[in-house]
Amino acid sequence: LYVNMKILEHLLFPAPSRTMMKMEKNSPAAGSLAGKVVLPCHFSIMPASPTTSTHLRIKWVKLDGSEEKVVLVAQGGVVKVGQEFRSRVSVPSHPLSVGDASLMMVKLRASDAGLYRCEVMHGMEDTQDTVSLNVTGVVFHYRANTSRYTLDFPAAVEACRSIDASIATPEQLTAAFEDGFDQCDAGWLADQSVRYPITVPRPGCAGNLLSRPGVRTYGLRDPTETYDVYCYVDKLNGDVFYPPSLKDKVTWQQANEECEKHDAVLASPGQLFAAWRAGLNRCDYSWLSDGSARYPITIPRPQCGGGLLGVRTLYKYENQTGYPDRSDRYGDVPCLHPKSVGIDSSPPY
Ligand SMILES: *[C@@H]1O[C@H](CO)[C@@H](O)[C@H](O)[C@H]1NC(C)=O
Ligand SMILES: *[C@@H]1O[C@H](CO)[C@@H](O)[C@H](O)[C@H]1NC(C)=O
Ligand SMILES: *[C@@H]1O[C@H](CO)[C@@H](O)[C@H](O)[C@H]1NC(C)=O
């Protein structure tokens, strides 16, 4: 009844043709790989006037350098979605009544991170604002120090845990695949299935998808079977640093001692992958807590990992098995200052 009265009022006393809109200030948004996030976009129309939602047009674009990618356009119940956001984005079905044009995004990928612009057009009015999105989390392949395919399911879960990560879910592996992850090694996942991601199909990596790109699956497996594992790490829980005083190359034991001198611990693979994801770039192999040697590349250079991005792992044998001997010496030592437990330093909002 109230609404009808409002409409009647407007028929008798039409609102001024100029409708005012106000956009609330947006805060940055953050989500995890394969998770979901809401990119906020709230508006209000003043004075309150009777309008039909066909007059309202919502457009979300992603700003990629000078390029603009259409994410979603919604008007009068018709929604169009850009190719790479298909089945992953939505806006409220009655945005006008709630003044809400926020974008819900699911199955997040690392490549979704960046700057987004929300545009709300209402009649002749047009208002817009930008919001930035961070996506944390990385999936990585993990092989035990003995050989290929040696982990049963309980050992796979434990292997990830012991390097400060968790066993990845199929959804996380799929999101990583969409970002370009390619690894021709079957690995356990959290649902006790065994899969591997292939972006560049090639002989020996056909799996159940033959020559199509995609995540190959062996289905759910008996927990006593043995494979490698895919681990997931969300955020770095501390600060990784390289002691500047270190002059000589060191053994695994000495690397541990070097970090202890700084009240820190030798970084684990999980922490190194998280640090890589946050932008860490080093060109020399270094010891990690599990006895593996790796380095993180975020700035491509031919002499550092052949111009490819990612974390390089040094295996003892050409067939990509075995960790180096712990008496071998490497020059770079990544130490971690763990975050103090029990103190929440994130801003309260
Ligand atoms: C997003 O990431 C940048 C760079 O890593 C960081 O400075 C910023 O605080 C992050 N924002 C949020 C909302 O997490
Ligand atoms: C291999 O890994 C096992 C279990 O993680 C560990 O106990 C052992 O010391 C490692 N061996 C070498 C040579 O790194
Ligand atoms: C890898 O190579 C080493 C040394 O040549 C060999 O002992 C080992 O059996 C090989 N492992 C696999 C899985 O092929």
Coordinates of C-alpha atoms and ligand atoms in Angstrom, one line a residue:
L1 CA 0.0 0.0 0.0
Y2 CA 2.8 2.3 0.9
V3 CA 4.4 1.8 -2.5
N4 CA 1.2 2.4 -4.3
M5 CA 0.8 5.7 -2.4
K6 CA 4.3 6.7 -3.5
I7 CA 3.5 6.0 -7.1
L8 CA 0.2 8.0 -6.8
E9 CA 2.1 10.9 -5.2
H10 CA 4.4 10.9 -8.2
L11 CA 1.7 10.8 -10.7
L12 CA 0.2 13.9 -9.1
F13 CA 3.5 15.7 -8.3
P14 CA 6.1 14.4 -10.8
A15 CA 9.6 14.4 -9.6
P16 CA 12.1 16.8 -11.2
S17 CA 13.4 15.1 -14.3
R18 CA 16.9 15.2 -13.0
T19 CA 17.5 12.2 -10.8
M20 CA 20.4 12.3 -8.4
M21 CA 22.6 9.3 -7.8
K22 CA 25.2 8.9 -5.1
M23 CA 27.7 6.1 -5.1
E24 CA 29.1 4.9 -1.8
K25 CA 32.9 4.7 -1.5
N26 CA 34.1 1.2 -2.3
S27 CA 36.6 -0.7 -0.2
P28 CA 39.0 -3.2 -1.8
A29 CA 38.0 -6.8 -1.9
A30 CA 39.9 -10.0 -1.4
G31 CA 39.1 -13.7 -2.1
S32 CA 40.8 -17.0 -2.3
L33 CA 41.5 -19.2 -5.3
A34 CA 38.3 -21.1 -6.2
G35 CA 36.4 -19.2 -3.6
K36 CA 33.9 -16.4 -4.0
V37 CA 33.9 -12.6 -3.4
V38 CA 31.5 -9.7 -3.6
L39 CA 32.7 -6.6 -5.3
P40 CA 30.7 -3.9 -3.6
C41 CA 28.7 -1.3 -5.6
H42 CA 26.0 0.6 -3.8
F43 CA 24.0 3.5 -5.1
S44 CA 21.1 5.6 -4.1
I45 CA 18.7 7.6 -6.2
M46 CA 17.4 10.9 -4.9
P47 CA 14.8 11.9 -4.6
A48 CA 13.1 8.6 -4.4
S49 CA 11.1 8.4 -7.6
P50 CA 9.0 5.7 -9.2
T51 CA 11.1 3.9 -11.7
T52 CA 11.0 0.7 -13.5
S53 CA 14.1 -1.4 -13.6
T54 CA 14.2 -1.3 -17.4
H55 CA 15.6 2.3 -16.9
L56 CA 18.5 0.9 -14.9
R57 CA 21.6 -0.5 -16.6
I58 CA 24.4 -2.0 -14.7
K59 CA 27.8 -2.6 -16.3
W60 CA 30.9 -4.1 -14.8
V61 CA 34.2 -4.0 -16.7
K62 CA 37.7 -5.2 -15.8
L63 CA 40.5 -2.7 -16.4
D64 CA 43.5 -4.5 -17.9
G65 CA 46.0 -1.8 -18.6
S66 CA 44.5 0.3 -21.4
E67 CA 42.1 -2.5 -22.3
E68 CA 38.6 -2.8 -20.9
K69 CA 37.0 -6.2 -20.7
V70 CA 33.2 -6.5 -20.3
V71 CA 32.4 -8.6 -17.2
L72 CA 28.7 -8.2 -17.1
V73 CA 25.9 -6.0 -18.4
A74 CA 22.4 -6.2 -16.9
Q75 CA 19.3 -4.3 -18.0
G76 CA 15.6 -5.0 -17.6
G77 CA 16.2 -8.6 -16.5
V78 CA 18.6 -9.4 -19.4
V79 CA 22.1 -10.2 -18.4
K80 CA 25.1 -10.5 -20.7
V81 CA 28.4 -12.0 -19.4
G82 CA 31.9 -11.8 -20.9
Q83 CA 33.5 -15.0 -22.1
E84 CA 36.0 -15.6 -19.3
F85 CA 33.4 -14.8 -16.6
R86 CA 30.7 -17.1 -18.0
S87 CA 28.8 -19.0 -15.1
R88 CA 30.9 -17.2 -12.6
V89 CA 29.3 -13.7 -12.1
S90 CA 26.0 -12.3 -11.1
V91 CA 24.3 -9.1 -9.7
P92 CA 21.2 -8.9 -7.5
S93 CA 18.0 -9.6 -9.4
H94 CA 16.3 -6.5 -8.1
P95 CA 19.1 -4.0 -7.9
L96 CA 17.0 -0.9 -7.9
S97 CA 14.9 -1.7 -4.8
V98 CA 18.0 -2.3 -2.8
G99 CA 20.4 0.2 -4.4
D100 CA 22.8 -2.7 -4.9
A101 CA 24.7 -3.4 -8.1
S102 CA 27.4 -5.5 -6.3
L103 CA 29.1 -8.2 -8.4
M104 CA 29.2 -11.7 -7.0
M105 CA 32.1 -13.7 -8.4
V106 CA 32.6 -17.4 -7.8
K107 CA 35.3 -20.0 -8.8
L108 CA 37.9 -17.2 -8.4
R109 CA 41.1 -17.4 -10.4
A110 CA 44.4 -15.7 -9.8
S111 CA 43.9 -13.9 -13.1
D112 CA 40.7 -12.3 -11.8
A113 CA 42.8 -10.0 -9.6
G114 CA 42.9 -6.4 -10.7
L115 CA 40.8 -3.3 -11.0
Y116 CA 37.1 -3.4 -11.8
R117 CA 34.7 -0.6 -12.6
C118 CA 31.0 -0.6 -11.8
E119 CA 28.8 1.7 -13.9
V120 CA 25.2 2.4 -13.0
M121 CA 23.1 4.2 -15.6
H122 CA 19.6 5.4 -14.8
G123 CA 17.8 7.4 -17.4
M124 CA 20.2 10.2 -18.3
E125 CA 22.3 9.7 -15.2
D126 CA 25.5 7.7 -15.1
T127 CA 27.7 7.1 -12.1
Q128 CA 30.6 4.9 -11.7
D129 CA 33.3 3.7 -9.2
T130 CA 36.2 1.3 -9.2
V131 CA 37.1 -1.5 -6.8
S132 CA 40.2 -3.6 -6.7
L133 CA 40.2 -7.4 -6.2
N134 CA 43.0 -9.5 -4.7
V135 CA 43.0 -13.3 -5.1
T136 CA 45.2 -15.2 -2.8
G137 CA 46.2 -18.9 -2.9
V138 CA 48.3 -21.2 -5.1
V139 CA 48.1 -24.9 -6.0
F140 CA 51.4 -26.7 -6.5
H141 CA 52.6 -30.2 -7.3
Y142 CA 54.5 -32.0 -4.6
R143 CA 56.7 -35.1 -4.9
A144 CA 58.3 -36.9 -1.9
N145 CA 62.1 -37.0 -1.6
T146 CA 62.3 -40.7 -2.5
S147 CA 60.7 -41.1 -5.9
R148 CA 57.7 -40.4 -8.1
Y149 CA 54.3 -41.8 -7.0
T150 CA 55.2 -42.9 -3.5
L151 CA 52.5 -41.3 -1.4
D152 CA 49.3 -43.2 -0.4
F153 CA 46.4 -40.9 0.5
P154 CA 47.1 -40.5 4.2
A155 CA 50.8 -39.8 3.4
A156 CA 49.7 -37.3 0.8
V157 CA 47.6 -35.3 3.3
E158 CA 50.4 -35.4 5.7
A159 CA 53.0 -34.3 3.1
C160 CA 51.1 -31.1 2.4
R161 CA 50.5 -30.4 6.1
S162 CA 54.2 -30.9 6.9
I163 CA 55.2 -28.1 4.4
D164 CA 52.6 -25.6 5.8
A165 CA 50.0 -26.3 3.1
S166 CA 46.9 -28.4 2.8
I167 CA 45.9 -31.0 0.2
A168 CA 44.2 -29.1 -2.7
T169 CA 40.5 -29.5 -3.5
P170 CA 39.4 -30.4 -7.1
E171 CA 37.9 -26.9 -7.4
Q172 CA 41.3 -25.3 -6.5
L173 CA 43.1 -27.5 -9.0
T174 CA 40.5 -26.5 -11.7
A175 CA 40.9 -22.8 -10.9
A176 CA 44.7 -23.2 -11.2
F177 CA 44.3 -25.0 -14.5
E178 CA 42.2 -22.0 -15.8
D179 CA 45.1 -19.8 -14.9
G180 CA 47.4 -22.0 -17.0
F181 CA 48.8 -24.6 -14.5
D182 CA 50.2 -27.6 -16.5
Q183 CA 51.7 -30.6 -14.8
C184 CA 51.8 -34.1 -16.2
D185 CA 51.9 -36.0 -12.9
A186 CA 48.9 -37.7 -11.2
G187 CA 48.4 -36.4 -7.7
W188 CA 46.0 -36.9 -4.8
L189 CA 43.3 -34.3 -4.0
A190 CA 41.3 -33.7 -0.9
D191 CA 38.2 -35.7 -2.1
Q192 CA 40.5 -38.8 -2.5
S193 CA 40.5 -38.4 -6.3
V194 CA 43.6 -38.4 -8.4
R195 CA 44.0 -35.8 -11.2
Y196 CA 46.4 -33.7 -13.1
P197 CA 46.0 -30.4 -15.1
I198 CA 47.1 -30.2 -18.8
T199 CA 46.9 -26.9 -20.7
V200 CA 49.1 -28.0 -23.5
P201 CA 48.0 -31.6 -24.6
R202 CA 50.9 -33.8 -25.6
P203 CA 51.7 -37.5 -25.9
G204 CA 51.9 -39.2 -22.5
C205 CA 49.6 -36.7 -20.9
A206 CA 46.3 -37.6 -22.6
G207 CA 44.5 -39.1 -19.7
N208 CA 40.7 -39.3 -20.1
L209 CA 40.5 -36.1 -22.2
L210 CA 42.8 -37.2 -25.0
S211 CA 43.9 -34.2 -27.0
R212 CA 41.7 -31.6 -25.2
P213 CA 43.1 -29.3 -22.6
G214 CA 41.6 -29.8 -19.1
V215 CA 42.1 -31.5 -15.8
R216 CA 42.5 -35.2 -16.3
T217 CA 41.0 -37.5 -13.7
Y218 CA 41.5 -41.1 -12.5
G219 CA 38.4 -40.8 -10.4
L220 CA 38.2 -41.7 -6.7
R221 CA 41.0 -44.1 -5.8
D222 CA 41.7 -46.7 -3.2
P223 CA 43.7 -44.8 -0.4
T224 CA 46.5 -47.4 -0.5
E225 CA 47.4 -46.5 -4.1
T226 CA 50.4 -44.2 -4.4
Y227 CA 50.8 -41.0 -6.4
D228 CA 52.2 -37.5 -6.0
V229 CA 50.0 -34.8 -4.4
Y230 CA 48.7 -31.3 -5.2
C231 CA 49.0 -29.0 -2.3
Y232 CA 47.3 -25.6 -1.7
V233 CA 48.6 -22.6 0.3
D234 CA 46.5 -19.5 0.8
K235 CA 48.6 -16.7 2.4
L236 CA 52.0 -16.3 3.8
N237 CA 51.8 -16.5 7.6
G238 CA 54.9 -14.4 8.4
D239 CA 57.7 -12.6 6.5
V240 CA 60.2 -14.3 4.3
F241 CA 63.6 -12.7 4.3
Y242 CA 67.1 -13.5 3.1
P243 CA 69.8 -12.8 5.7
P244 CA 72.1 -10.3 4.0
S245 CA 75.1 -11.3 6.1
L246 CA 75.4 -14.7 4.4
K247 CA 78.6 -14.7 2.3
D248 CA 79.2 -18.4 1.5
K249 CA 77.1 -21.2 0.2
V250 CA 75.7 -23.5 2.8
T251 CA 74.6 -27.0 3.5
W252 CA 71.0 -27.8 4.6
Q253 CA 72.1 -27.9 8.2
Q254 CA 73.9 -24.6 8.0
A255 CA 70.9 -23.0 6.3
N256 CA 68.8 -24.0 9.3
E257 CA 71.3 -22.6 11.7
E258 CA 71.5 -19.3 9.7
C259 CA 67.8 -18.8 10.2
E260 CA 68.0 -19.7 13.9
K261 CA 70.5 -16.9 14.3
H262 CA 67.8 -14.5 13.2
D263 CA 65.1 -16.0 15.5
A264 CA 63.5 -17.4 12.4
V265 CA 63.1 -20.8 10.7
L266 CA 64.1 -22.1 7.3
A267 CA 61.1 -21.5 5.0
S268 CA 59.0 -24.5 3.9
P269 CA 57.9 -25.1 0.3
G270 CA 54.4 -24.0 1.2
Q271 CA 55.7 -20.7 2.5
L272 CA 57.9 -20.2 -0.5
F273 CA 55.0 -20.8 -2.9
A274 CA 52.9 -18.3 -0.9
A275 CA 55.8 -15.8 -1.0
W276 CA 56.2 -16.3 -4.8
R277 CA 52.5 -15.7 -5.2
A278 CA 52.9 -12.4 -3.3
G279 CA 55.7 -11.4 -5.6
L280 CA 59.0 -12.9 -4.3
N281 CA 61.7 -13.2 -7.0
R282 CA 65.1 -14.9 -6.6
C283 CA 67.3 -16.5 -9.2
D284 CA 69.4 -18.9 -7.1
Y285 CA 68.4 -22.3 -5.7
S286 CA 68.0 -22.4 -1.9
W287 CA 67.4 -25.0 0.7
L288 CA 64.0 -25.4 2.2
S289 CA 62.8 -27.1 5.4
D290 CA 61.9 -30.4 3.7
G291 CA 65.4 -30.8 2.1
S292 CA 64.3 -29.7 -1.3
A293 CA 66.0 -26.8 -3.2
R294 CA 63.9 -24.3 -5.1
Y295 CA 63.7 -20.7 -6.2
P296 CA 60.7 -18.4 -7.1
I297 CA 60.5 -16.4 -10.3
T298 CA 58.0 -13.6 -10.8
I299 CA 60.1 -11.5 -13.2
P300 CA 60.8 -13.6 -16.3
R301 CA 64.5 -13.6 -17.4
P302 CA 66.1 -16.2 -19.7
Q303 CA 68.9 -16.9 -17.2
C304 CA 66.4 -17.5 -14.4
G305 CA 64.2 -20.5 -15.1
G306 CA 64.3 -20.1 -18.9
G307 CA 62.1 -17.0 -18.9
L308 CA 59.2 -18.9 -17.3
L309 CA 57.3 -17.8 -14.2
G310 CA 56.9 -20.1 -11.2
V311 CA 58.8 -21.9 -8.6
R312 CA 61.7 -24.0 -9.9
T313 CA 62.5 -27.2 -8.2
L314 CA 65.9 -28.9 -8.3
Y315 CA 65.7 -32.7 -8.6
K316 CA 68.7 -35.0 -8.2
Y317 CA 68.0 -37.1 -11.3
E318 CA 67.1 -36.2 -14.8
N319 CA 63.8 -38.0 -14.4
Q320 CA 62.7 -35.4 -11.9
T321 CA 63.1 -37.5 -8.8
G322 CA 65.1 -37.3 -5.6
Y323 CA 66.1 -34.2 -3.6
P324 CA 69.7 -33.0 -3.5
D325 CA 72.1 -34.3 -1.0
R326 CA 71.9 -32.3 2.2
S327 CA 75.7 -31.8 2.1
D328 CA 75.3 -29.9 -1.2
R329 CA 75.7 -26.1 -0.9
Y330 CA 73.5 -23.3 -2.0
G331 CA 73.9 -19.6 -1.6
D332 CA 70.5 -18.2 -0.9
V333 CA 68.7 -18.9 2.4
P334 CA 65.0 -18.0 2.8
C335 CA 64.1 -17.6 6.4
L336 CA 60.6 -17.0 7.8
H337 CA 59.7 -14.9 10.8
P338 CA 56.4 -16.5 11.8
K339 CA 53.5 -14.1 12.6
S340 CA 52.9 -14.0 16.3
V341 CA 50.0 -16.3 17.3
G342 CA 46.9 -14.9 18.8
I343 CA 47.3 -11.3 17.6
D344 CA 44.9 -10.3 14.9
S345 CA 46.5 -7.4 13.0
S346 CA 43.9 -7.2 10.3
P347 CA 41.9 -4.0 10.3
P348 CA 38.4 -4.3 11.8
Y349 CA 35.9 -3.7 9.1
Ligands
LIG1 C1 46.0 -6.5 -2.3 O1 47.3 -6.8 -2.6 C2 48.2 -5.7 -2.5 C3 49.6 -6.2 -3.0 O2 49.8 -7.5 -2.6 C4 48.3 -5.3 -1.0 O3 49.1 -4.2 -0.9 C5 46.9 -4.9 -0.6 O4 46.8 -4.6 0.8 C6 45.9 -6.0 -0.8 N1 44.5 -5.6 -0.6 C7 43.7 -6.3 0.1 C8 42.3 -5.7 0.2 O5 43.9 -7.4 0.5
LIG2 C1 63.0 -37.7 3.2 O1 61.7 -37.4 3.8 C2 61.5 -38.1 5.0 C3 60.1 -37.8 5.4 O2 59.6 -36.6 5.1 C4 62.5 -37.7 6.0 O3 62.3 -38.3 7.3 C5 63.9 -38.0 5.5 O4 64.9 -37.5 6.4 C6 64.1 -37.4 4.1 N1 65.4 -37.8 3.6 C7 66.2 -36.9 2.9 C8 67.5 -37.5 2.4 O5 65.9 -35.8 2.7
LIG3 C1 65.0 -42.0 -11.9 O1 66.3 -42.1 -12.1 C2 67.1 -42.7 -11.1 C3 68.6 -42.6 -11.4 O2 68.8 -42.9 -12.7 C4 66.6 -44.2 -10.9 O3 67.3 -44.8 -9.8 C5 65.1 -44.2 -10.6 O4 64.6 -45.5 -10.5 C6 64.3 -43.4 -11.6 N1 63.0 -43.3 -11.1 C7 61.9 -43.3 -11.9 C8 60.6 -43.2 -11.2 O5 62.0 -43.5 -13.1

